[in-house]
mmCIF file of N, CA and C in Angstrom:
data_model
loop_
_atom_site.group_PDB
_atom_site.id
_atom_site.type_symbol
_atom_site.label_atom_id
_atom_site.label_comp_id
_atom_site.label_asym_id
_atom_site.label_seq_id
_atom_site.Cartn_x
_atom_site.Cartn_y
_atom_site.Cartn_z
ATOM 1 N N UNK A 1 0.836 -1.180 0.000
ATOM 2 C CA UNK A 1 0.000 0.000 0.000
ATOM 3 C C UNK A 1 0.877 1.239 0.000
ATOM 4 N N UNK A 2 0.765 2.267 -0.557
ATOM 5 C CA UNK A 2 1.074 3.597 -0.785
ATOM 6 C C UNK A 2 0.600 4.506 -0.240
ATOM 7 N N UNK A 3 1.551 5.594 0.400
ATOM 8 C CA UNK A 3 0.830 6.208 1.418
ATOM 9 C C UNK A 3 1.073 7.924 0.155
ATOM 10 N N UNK A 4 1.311 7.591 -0.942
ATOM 11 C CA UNK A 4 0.979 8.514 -1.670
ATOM 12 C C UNK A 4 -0.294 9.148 -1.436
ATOM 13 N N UNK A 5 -1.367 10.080 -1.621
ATOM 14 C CA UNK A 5 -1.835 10.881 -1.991
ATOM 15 C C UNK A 5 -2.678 10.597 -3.109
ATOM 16 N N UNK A 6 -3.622 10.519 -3.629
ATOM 17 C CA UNK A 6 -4.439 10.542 -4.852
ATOM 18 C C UNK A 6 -4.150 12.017 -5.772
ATOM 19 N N UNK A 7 -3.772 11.918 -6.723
ATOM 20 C CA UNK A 7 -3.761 12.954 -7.222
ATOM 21 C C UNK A 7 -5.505 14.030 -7.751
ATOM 22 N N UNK A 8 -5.487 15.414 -7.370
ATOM 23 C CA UNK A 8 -6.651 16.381 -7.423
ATOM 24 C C UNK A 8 -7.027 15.837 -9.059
ATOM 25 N N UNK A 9 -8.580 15.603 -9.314
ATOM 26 C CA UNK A 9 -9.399 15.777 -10.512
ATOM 27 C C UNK A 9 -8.627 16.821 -11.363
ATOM 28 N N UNK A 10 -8.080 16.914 -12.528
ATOM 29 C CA UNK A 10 -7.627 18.085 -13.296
ATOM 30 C C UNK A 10 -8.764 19.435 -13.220
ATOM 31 N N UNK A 11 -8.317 20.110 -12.952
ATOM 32 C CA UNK A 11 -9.062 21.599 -13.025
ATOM 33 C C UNK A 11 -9.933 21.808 -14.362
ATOM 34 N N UNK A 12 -10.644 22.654 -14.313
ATOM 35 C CA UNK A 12 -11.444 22.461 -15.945
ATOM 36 C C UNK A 12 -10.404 23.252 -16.602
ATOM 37 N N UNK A 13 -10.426 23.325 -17.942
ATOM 38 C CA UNK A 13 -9.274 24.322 -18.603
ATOM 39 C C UNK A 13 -10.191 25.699 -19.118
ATOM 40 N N UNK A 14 -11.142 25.895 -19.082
ATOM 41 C CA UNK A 14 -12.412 26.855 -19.329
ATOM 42 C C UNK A 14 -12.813 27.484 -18.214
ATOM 43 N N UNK A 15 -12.038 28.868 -18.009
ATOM 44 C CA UNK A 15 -11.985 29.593 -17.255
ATOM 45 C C UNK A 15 -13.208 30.629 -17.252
ATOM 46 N N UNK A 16 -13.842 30.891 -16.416
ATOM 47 C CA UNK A 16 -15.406 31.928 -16.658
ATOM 48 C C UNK A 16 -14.802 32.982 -17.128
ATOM 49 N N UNK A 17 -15.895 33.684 -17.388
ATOM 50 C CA UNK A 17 -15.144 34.839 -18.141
ATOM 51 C C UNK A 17 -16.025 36.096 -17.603
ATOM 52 N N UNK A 18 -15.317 36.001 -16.447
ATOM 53 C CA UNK A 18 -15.465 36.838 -15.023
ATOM 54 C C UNK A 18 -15.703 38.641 -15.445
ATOM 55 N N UNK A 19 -16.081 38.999 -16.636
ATOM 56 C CA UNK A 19 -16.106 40.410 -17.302
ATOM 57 C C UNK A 19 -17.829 40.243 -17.542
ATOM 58 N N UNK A 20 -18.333 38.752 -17.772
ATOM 59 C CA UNK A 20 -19.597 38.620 -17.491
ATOM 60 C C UNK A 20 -20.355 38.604 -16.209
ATOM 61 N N UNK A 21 -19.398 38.089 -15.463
ATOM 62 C CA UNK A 21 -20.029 37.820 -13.849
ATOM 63 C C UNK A 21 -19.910 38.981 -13.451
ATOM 64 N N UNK A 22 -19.374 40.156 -13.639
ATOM 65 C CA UNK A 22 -18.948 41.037 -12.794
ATOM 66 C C UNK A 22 -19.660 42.325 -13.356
ATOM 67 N N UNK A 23 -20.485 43.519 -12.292
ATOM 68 C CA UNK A 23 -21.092 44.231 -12.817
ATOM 69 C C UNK A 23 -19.928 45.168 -13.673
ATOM 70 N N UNK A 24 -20.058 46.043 -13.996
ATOM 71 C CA UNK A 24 -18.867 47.075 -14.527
ATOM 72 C C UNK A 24 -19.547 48.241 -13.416
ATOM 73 N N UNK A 25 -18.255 48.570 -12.535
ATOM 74 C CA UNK A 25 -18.454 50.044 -11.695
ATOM 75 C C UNK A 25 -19.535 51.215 -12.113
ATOM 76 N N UNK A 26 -18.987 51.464 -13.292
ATOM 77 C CA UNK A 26 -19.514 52.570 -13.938
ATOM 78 C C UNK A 26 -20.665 52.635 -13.895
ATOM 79 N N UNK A 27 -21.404 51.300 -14.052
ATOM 80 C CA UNK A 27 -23.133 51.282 -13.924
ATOM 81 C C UNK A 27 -23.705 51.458 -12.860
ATOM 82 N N UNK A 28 -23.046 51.249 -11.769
ATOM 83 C CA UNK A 28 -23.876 51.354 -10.534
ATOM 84 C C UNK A 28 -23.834 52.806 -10.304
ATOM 85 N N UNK A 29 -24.843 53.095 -9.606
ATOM 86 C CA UNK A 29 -25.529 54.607 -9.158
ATOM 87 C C UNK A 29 -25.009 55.205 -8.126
ATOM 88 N N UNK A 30 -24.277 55.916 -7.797
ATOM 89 C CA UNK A 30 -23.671 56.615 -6.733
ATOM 90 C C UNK A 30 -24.110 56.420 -5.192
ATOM 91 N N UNK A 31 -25.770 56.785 -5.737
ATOM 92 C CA UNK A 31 -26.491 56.141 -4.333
ATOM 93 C C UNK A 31 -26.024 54.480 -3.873
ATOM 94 N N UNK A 32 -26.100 53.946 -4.732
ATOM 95 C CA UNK A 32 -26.079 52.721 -4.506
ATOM 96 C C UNK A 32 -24.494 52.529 -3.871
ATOM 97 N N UNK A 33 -23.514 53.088 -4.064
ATOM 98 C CA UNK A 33 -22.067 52.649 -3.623
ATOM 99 C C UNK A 33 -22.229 53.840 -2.286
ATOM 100 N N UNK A 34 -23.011 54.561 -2.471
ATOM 101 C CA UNK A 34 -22.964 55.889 -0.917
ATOM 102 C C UNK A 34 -23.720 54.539 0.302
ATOM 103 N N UNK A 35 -24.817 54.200 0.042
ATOM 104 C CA UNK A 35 -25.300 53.411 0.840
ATOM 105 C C UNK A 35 -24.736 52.054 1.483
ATOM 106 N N UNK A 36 -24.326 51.263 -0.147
ATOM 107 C CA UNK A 36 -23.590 50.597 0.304
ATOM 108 C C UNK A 36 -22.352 50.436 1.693
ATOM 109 N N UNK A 37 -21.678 51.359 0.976
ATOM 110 C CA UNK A 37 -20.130 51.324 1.816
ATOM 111 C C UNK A 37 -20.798 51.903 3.058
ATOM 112 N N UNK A 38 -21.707 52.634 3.389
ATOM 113 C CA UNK A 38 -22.633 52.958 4.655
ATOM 114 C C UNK A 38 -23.008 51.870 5.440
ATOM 115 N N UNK A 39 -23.563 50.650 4.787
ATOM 116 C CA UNK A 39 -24.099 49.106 5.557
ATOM 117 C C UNK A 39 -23.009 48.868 6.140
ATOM 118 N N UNK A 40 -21.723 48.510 4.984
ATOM 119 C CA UNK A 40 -20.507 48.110 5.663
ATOM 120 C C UNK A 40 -19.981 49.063 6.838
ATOM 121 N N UNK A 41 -19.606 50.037 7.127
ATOM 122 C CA UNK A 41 -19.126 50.939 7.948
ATOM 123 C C UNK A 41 -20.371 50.335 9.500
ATOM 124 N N UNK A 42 -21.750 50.784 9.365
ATOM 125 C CA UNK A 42 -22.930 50.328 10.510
ATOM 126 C C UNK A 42 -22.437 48.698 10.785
ATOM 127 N N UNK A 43 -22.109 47.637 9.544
ATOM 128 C CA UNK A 43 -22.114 46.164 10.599
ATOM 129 C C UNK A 43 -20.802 46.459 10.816
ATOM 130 N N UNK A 44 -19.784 46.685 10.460
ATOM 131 C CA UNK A 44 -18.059 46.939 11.535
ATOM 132 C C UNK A 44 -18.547 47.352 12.785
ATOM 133 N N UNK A 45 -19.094 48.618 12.475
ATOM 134 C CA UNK A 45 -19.138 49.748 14.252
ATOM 135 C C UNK A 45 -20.105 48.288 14.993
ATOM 136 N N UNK A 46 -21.233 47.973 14.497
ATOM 137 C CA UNK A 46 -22.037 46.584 15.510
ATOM 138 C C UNK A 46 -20.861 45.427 15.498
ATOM 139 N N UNK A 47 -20.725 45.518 14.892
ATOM 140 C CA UNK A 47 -19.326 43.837 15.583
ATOM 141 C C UNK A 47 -18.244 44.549 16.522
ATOM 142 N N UNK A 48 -18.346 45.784 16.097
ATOM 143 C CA UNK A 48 -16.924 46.508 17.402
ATOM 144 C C UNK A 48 -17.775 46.901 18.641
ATOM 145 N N UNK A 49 -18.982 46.857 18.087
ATOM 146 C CA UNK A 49 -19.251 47.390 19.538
ATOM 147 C C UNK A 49 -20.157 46.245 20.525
ATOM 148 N N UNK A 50 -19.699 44.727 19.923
ATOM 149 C CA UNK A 50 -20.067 43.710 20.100
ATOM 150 C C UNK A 50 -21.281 43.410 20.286
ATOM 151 N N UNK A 51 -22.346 43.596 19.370
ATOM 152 C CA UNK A 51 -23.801 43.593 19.075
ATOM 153 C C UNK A 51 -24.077 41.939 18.608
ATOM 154 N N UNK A 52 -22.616 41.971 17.624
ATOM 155 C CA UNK A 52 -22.991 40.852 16.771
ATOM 156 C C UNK A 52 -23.231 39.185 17.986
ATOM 157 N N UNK A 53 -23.499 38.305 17.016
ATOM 158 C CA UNK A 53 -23.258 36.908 17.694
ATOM 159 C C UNK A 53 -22.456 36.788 18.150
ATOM 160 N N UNK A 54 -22.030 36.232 19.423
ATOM 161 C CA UNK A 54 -20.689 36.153 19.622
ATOM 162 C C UNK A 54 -20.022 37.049 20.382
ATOM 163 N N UNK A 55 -20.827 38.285 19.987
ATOM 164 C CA UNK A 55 -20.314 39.385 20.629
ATOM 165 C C UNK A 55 -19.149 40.101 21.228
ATOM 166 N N UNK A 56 -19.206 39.765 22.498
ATOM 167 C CA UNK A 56 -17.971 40.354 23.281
ATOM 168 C C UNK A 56 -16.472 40.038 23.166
ATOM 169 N N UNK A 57 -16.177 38.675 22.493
ATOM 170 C CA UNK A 57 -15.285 38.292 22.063
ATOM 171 C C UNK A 57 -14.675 39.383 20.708
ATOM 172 N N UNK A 58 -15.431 40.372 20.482
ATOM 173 C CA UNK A 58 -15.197 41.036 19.465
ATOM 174 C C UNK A 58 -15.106 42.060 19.353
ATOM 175 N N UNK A 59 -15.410 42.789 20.296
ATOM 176 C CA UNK A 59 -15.789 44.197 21.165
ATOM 177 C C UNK A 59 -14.549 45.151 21.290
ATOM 178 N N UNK A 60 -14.762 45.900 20.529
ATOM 179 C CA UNK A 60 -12.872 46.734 20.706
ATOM 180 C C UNK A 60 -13.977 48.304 20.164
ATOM 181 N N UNK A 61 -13.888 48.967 21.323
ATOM 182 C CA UNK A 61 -14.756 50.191 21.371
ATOM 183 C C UNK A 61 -13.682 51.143 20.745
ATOM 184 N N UNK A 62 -12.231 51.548 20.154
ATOM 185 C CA UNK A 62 -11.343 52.156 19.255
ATOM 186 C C UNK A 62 -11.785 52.205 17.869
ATOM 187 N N UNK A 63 -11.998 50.748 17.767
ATOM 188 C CA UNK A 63 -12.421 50.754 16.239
ATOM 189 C C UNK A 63 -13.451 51.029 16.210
ATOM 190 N N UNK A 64 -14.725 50.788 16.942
ATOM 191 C CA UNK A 64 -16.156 51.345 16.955
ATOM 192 C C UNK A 64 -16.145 52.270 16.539
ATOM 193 N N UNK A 65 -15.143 53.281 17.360
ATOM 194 C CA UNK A 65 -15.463 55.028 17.945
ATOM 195 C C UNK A 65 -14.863 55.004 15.849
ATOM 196 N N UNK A 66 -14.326 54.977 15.404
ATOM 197 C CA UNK A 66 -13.428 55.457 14.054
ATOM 198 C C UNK A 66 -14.470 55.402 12.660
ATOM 199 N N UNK A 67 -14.897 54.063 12.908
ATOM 200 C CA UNK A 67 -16.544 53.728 12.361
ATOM 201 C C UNK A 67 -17.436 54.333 12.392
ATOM 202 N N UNK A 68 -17.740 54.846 13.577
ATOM 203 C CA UNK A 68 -18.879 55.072 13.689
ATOM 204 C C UNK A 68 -18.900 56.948 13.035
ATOM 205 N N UNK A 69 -17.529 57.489 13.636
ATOM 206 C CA UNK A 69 -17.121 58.385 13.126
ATOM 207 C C UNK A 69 -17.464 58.699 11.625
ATOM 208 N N UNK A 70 -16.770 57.718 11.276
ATOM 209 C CA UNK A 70 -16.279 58.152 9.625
ATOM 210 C C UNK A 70 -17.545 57.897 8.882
ATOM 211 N N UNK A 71 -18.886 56.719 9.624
ATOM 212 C CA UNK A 71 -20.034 57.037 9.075
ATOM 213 C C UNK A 71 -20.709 58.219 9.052
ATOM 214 N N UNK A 72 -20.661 58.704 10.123
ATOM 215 C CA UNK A 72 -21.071 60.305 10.435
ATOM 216 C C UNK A 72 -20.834 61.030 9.257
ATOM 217 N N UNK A 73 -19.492 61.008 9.180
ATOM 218 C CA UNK A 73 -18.863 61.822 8.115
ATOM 219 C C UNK A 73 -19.255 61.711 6.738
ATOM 220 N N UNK A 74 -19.648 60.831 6.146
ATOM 221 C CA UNK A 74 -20.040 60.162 5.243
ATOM 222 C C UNK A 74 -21.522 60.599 4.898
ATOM 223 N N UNK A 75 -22.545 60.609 6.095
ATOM 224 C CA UNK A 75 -23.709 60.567 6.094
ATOM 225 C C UNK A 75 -23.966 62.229 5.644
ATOM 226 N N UNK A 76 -23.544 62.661 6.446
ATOM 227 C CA UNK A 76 -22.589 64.559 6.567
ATOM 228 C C UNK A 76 -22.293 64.949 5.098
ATOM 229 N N UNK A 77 -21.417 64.245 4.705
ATOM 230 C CA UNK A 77 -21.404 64.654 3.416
ATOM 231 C C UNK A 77 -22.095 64.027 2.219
ATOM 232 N N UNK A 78 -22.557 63.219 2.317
ATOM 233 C CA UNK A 78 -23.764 62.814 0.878
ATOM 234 C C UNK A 78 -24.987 63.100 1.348
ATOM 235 N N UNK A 79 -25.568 63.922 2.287
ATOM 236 C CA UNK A 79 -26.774 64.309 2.732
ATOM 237 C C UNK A 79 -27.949 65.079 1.844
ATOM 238 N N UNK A 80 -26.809 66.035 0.948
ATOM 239 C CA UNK A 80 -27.411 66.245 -0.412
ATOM 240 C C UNK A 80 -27.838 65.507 -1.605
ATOM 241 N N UNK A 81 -26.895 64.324 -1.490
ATOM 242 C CA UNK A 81 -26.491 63.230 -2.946
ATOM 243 C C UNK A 81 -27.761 62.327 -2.674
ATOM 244 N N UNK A 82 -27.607 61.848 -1.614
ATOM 245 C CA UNK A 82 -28.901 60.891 -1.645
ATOM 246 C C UNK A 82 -30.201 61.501 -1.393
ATOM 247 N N UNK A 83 -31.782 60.750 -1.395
ATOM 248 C CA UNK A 83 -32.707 61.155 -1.094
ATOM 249 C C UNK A 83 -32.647 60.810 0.519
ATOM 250 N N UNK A 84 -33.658 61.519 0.879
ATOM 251 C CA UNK A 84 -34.198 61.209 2.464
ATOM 252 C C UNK A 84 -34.729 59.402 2.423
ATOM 253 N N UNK A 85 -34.962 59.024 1.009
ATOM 254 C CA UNK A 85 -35.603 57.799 1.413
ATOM 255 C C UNK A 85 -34.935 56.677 1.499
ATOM 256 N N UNK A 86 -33.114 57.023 1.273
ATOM 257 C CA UNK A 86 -31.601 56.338 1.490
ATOM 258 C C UNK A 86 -32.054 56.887 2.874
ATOM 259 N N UNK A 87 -31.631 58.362 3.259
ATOM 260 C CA UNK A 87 -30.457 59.134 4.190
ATOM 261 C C UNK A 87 -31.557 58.193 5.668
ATOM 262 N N UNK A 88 -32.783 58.581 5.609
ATOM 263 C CA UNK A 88 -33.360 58.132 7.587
ATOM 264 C C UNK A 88 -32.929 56.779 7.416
ATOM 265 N N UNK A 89 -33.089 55.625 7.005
ATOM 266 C CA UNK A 89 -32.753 54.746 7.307
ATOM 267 C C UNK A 89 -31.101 55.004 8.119
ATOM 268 N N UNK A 90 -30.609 55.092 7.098
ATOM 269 C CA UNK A 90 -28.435 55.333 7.876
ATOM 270 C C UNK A 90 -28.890 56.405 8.702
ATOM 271 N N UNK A 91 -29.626 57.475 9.034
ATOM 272 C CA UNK A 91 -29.512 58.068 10.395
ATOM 273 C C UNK A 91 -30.065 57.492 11.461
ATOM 274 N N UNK A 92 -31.016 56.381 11.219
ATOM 275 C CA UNK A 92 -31.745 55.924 12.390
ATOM 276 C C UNK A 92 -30.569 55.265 12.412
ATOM 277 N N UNK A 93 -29.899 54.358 11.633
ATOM 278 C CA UNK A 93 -28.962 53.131 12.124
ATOM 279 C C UNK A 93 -27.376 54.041 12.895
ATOM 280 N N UNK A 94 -27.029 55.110 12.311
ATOM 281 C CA UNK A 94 -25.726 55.834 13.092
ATOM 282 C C UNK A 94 -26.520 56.277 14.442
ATOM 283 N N UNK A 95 -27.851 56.802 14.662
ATOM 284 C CA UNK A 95 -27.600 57.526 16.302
ATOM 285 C C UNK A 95 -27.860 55.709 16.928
ATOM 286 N N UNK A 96 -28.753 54.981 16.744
ATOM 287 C CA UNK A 96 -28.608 53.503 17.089
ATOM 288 C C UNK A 96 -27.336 52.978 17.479
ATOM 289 N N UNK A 97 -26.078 53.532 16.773
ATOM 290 C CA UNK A 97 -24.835 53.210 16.592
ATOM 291 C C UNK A 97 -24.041 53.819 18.235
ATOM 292 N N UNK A 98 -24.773 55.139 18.099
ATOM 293 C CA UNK A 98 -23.827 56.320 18.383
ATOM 294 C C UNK A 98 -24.513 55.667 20.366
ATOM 295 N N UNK A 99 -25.634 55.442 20.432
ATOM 296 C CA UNK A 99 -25.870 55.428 21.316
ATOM 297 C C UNK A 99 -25.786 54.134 22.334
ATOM 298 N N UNK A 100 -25.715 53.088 22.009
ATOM 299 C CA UNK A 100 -24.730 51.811 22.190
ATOM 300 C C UNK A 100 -23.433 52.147 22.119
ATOM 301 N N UNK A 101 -22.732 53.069 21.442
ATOM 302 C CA UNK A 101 -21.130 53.470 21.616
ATOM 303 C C UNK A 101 -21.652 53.826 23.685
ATOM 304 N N UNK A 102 -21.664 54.762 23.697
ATOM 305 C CA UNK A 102 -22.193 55.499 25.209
ATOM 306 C C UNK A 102 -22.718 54.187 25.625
ATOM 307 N N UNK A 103 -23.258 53.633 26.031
ATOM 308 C CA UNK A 103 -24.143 52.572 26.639
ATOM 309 C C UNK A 103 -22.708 51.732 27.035
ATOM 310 N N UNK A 104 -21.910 51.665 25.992
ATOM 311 C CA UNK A 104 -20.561 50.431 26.095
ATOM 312 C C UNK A 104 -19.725 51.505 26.786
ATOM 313 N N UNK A 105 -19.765 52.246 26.672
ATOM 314 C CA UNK A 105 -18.176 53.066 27.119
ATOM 315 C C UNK A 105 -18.087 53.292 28.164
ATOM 316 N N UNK A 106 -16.915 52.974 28.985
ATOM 317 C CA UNK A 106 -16.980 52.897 30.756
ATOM 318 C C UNK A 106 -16.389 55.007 30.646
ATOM 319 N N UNK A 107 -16.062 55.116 30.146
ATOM 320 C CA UNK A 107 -15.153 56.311 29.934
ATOM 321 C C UNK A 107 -16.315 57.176 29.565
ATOM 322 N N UNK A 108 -17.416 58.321 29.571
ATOM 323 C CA UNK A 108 -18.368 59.077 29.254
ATOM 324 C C UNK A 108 -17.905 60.049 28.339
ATOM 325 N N UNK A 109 -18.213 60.465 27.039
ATOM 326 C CA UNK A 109 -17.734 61.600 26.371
ATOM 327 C C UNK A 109 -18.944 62.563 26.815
ATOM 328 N N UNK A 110 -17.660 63.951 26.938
ATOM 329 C CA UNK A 110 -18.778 65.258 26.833
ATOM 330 C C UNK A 110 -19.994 65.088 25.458
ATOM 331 N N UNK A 111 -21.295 65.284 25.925
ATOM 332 C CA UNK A 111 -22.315 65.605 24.908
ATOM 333 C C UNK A 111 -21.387 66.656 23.813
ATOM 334 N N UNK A 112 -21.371 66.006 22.461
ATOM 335 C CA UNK A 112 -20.577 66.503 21.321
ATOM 336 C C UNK A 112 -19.595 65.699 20.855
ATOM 337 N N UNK A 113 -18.914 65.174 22.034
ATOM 338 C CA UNK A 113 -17.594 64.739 21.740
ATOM 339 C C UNK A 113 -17.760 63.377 21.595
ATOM 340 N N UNK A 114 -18.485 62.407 21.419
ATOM 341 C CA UNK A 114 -18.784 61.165 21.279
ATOM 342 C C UNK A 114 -18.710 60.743 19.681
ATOM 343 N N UNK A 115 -18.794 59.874 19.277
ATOM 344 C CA UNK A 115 -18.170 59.126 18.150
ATOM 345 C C UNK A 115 -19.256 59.504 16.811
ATOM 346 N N UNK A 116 -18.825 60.987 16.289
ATOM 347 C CA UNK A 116 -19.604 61.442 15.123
ATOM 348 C C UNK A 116 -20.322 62.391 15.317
ATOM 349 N N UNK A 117 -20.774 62.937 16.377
ATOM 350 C CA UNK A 117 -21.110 63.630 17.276
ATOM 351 C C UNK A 117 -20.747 65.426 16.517
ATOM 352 N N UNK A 118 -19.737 64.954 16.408
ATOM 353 C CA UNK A 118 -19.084 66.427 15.418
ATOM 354 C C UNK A 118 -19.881 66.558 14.345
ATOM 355 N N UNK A 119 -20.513 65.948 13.702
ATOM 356 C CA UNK A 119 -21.220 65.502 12.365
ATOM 357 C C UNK A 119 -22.885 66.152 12.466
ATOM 358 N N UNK A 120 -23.480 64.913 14.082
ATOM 359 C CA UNK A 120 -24.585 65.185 14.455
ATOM 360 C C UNK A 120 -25.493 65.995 15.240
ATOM 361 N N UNK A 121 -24.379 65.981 16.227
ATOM 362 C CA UNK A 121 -24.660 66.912 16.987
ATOM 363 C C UNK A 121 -24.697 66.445 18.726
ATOM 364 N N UNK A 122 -25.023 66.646 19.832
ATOM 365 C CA UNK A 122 -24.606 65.948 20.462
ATOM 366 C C UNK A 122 -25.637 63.991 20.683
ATOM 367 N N UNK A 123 -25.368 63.525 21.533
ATOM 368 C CA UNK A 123 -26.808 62.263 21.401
ATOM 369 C C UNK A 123 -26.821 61.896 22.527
ATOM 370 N N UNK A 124 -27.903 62.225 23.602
ATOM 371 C CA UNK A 124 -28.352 61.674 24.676
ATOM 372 C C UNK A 124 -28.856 60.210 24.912
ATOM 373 N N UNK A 125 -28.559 59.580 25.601
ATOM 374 C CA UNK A 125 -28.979 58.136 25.864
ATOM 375 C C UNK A 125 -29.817 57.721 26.911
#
């Protein structure tokens, strides 16, 4: 008996032709990449601020605070670009954000100074 290895099925030689699978940038709608990269930024700040499954094992309130920030910032500045019927959804989900930041933080920021806060304005909990 041989303690060789079976050699892997050969690979197919017909490679996709991944220019089909793939949207082209250009088509998508501004809104659509403003919002987008917005979801992503809201589930980071919830896994940093250990919301997710699992939670606390994951919980690093630095990276929250930077997230949650730079959504602010974000929201701040495409406030014009998108409609209101993008923008309340991402504002309900950033003060949601902003206010679980405070809820987690043993350390209290002055009303203002909390994570985006510069953006929103201050956020009571």
């Amino acid at each position: 008996m041989s303690d060789a290895t079976p050699a892997p099925e050969s690979a197919p030689t017909d490679s996709p032709n991944f220019d089909a699978l793939t949207r082209d940038i250009a088509d998508v709608p501004a809104v659509e990449v403003i919002t987008t990269v917005a979801v992503h930024l809201m589930s980071a700040a919830a896994v940093n601020l250990g919301l997710a499954e699992g939670g606390e094992g994951h919980k690093d309130l630095d990276e929250a605070r930077k997230l949650i920030h730079s959504l602010a910032g974000l929201m701040d500045a495409s406030a014009t670009e998108i409609s209101s019927f993008h923008a309340a959804p991402l504002r309900d989900g950033l003060k949601s954000l902003q206010l679980a930041f405070r809820e987690s933080s043993d350390v209290l920021d002055e009303p203002g100074q909390g994570p985006g806060e510069k953006y929103t304005g201050p956020v009571y909990g």
